[in-house]
């Protein structure tokens, strides 16, 4: 039926033989807005076969040609920003402006990846044997970086386009083929993005996009013997994927509980602005969102007042109207957030605003005087709800940060750079931002989570390297 978006395999748009589809519910209207194919395991097998075959030829395609195609795809992606952004608005309720930004950022990422790829993959190493004890200068070792094979990319709902291309572009420039399993919310945006790669003229089978239910094809994809690498961003499903996956490189980014540590000498206006940006943009549905504020007691009242004054100015409503706070992705997500709020209420947190919810729309909420026995002190709401914990010492703040099972990013606000450096060293997170909210970008910066926040490091350069393996040839002289 014409209403169901086709999946992409072997360079063509196809209907699934399953005859089934998956509905995509618009978070704002809570009605089915789009439908995508529910691909079968048999169809996944075919995609994998095609990906394996296409990769062999692609690996032999000159690097500069691979880069050229990626530049073309990037330009097409930017040209098509409007229809793709429209999908993001309808599928994941991303504010219209941010949706456009996501697509432009994605085009830039693809171009940068092509540039970076030709540089770093255009170089290898040359080693000589006589530096190791007992050896004469009789062996010359030449190394290069070669592709892994088939890369499986699984991005999350919050950046269905950007976190897809951040896996696709490094995989392709490095000579891999790519199978994309988009999130259900965001699948249509992802299909539109894949269409841009299609228009750029990549070889058949090199890129595929299979849609469907996780319960039907999730494990089948991640445990598929043809897959040589998995790059996943999302929730704790990643932990079970890493337990089931075979002996293949994994890149995982699984959320966080990013702390914002505020010292007594901090510029509180700067902190408040960053708490708003970091805690509430895209309604807190970012893995790098500020998810707990740890503020020194002596400046807490003043900071809370400043943040409160900014929270009331946030606009709340539909993404089409570019509101700051839009409905969260699903009803189950809204229920989960509400559960955290109610737990905090019961245990005596101070509500800086009245709690308000209509459907999936939750009004921004700052919770003061949160204590460690409250769930919200540790769990990530992935919503516009931010806890503030008052601390008596910097050590207390560092201790709270490090007691978390997450370790994605964190931030510290102080005018004392020496203190900031010491705190950064003490925080067990992949990145610490000094005097700014956590963020993944710029997209060539390394991006990694410690502990349950993931494994491997992303960012353009690291992703390209991660999607290659080292091959050596040793010349033995007589
Ligand atoms: O949601 C996880 C993303 O990797 C965060 O990216 O910091 O650009 O919002 P962002």
Coordinates of C-alpha atoms and ligand atoms in Angstrom, one line a residue, residues 105 158-159 163 233 253 285-288 382 438-441 443 447, ligand 1:
X105 CA 25.0 19.9 10.8
X158 CA 16.8 12.1 19.2
X159 CA 19.1 12.6 16.2
X163 CA 23.6 10.3 14.6
X233 CA 23.7 5.1 20.1
X253 CA 27.0 5.6 23.4
X285 CA 16.1 14.6 25.3
X286 CA 19.9 14.7 24.7
X287 CA 22.3 12.2 26.1
X288 CA 24.6 15.2 26.8
X382 CA 15.2 12.4 29.2
X438 CA 28.1 19.5 27.9
X439 CA 27.8 18.9 24.2
X440 CA 29.1 16.4 21.6
X441 CA 30.1 18.9 19.1
X443 CA 31.7 16.9 15.6
X447 CA 33.2 11.9 22.1
Ligands
LIG1 O1 22.0 12.5 22.4 C1 23.2 12.3 22.2 C2 23.9 13.1 21.3 O2 25.1 12.5 21.0 C3 24.2 14.5 21.9 O3 24.6 15.3 20.9 O4 25.5 17.2 22.4 O5 25.1 17.5 20.0 O6 23.1 17.3 21.5 P1 24.6 16.9 21.2

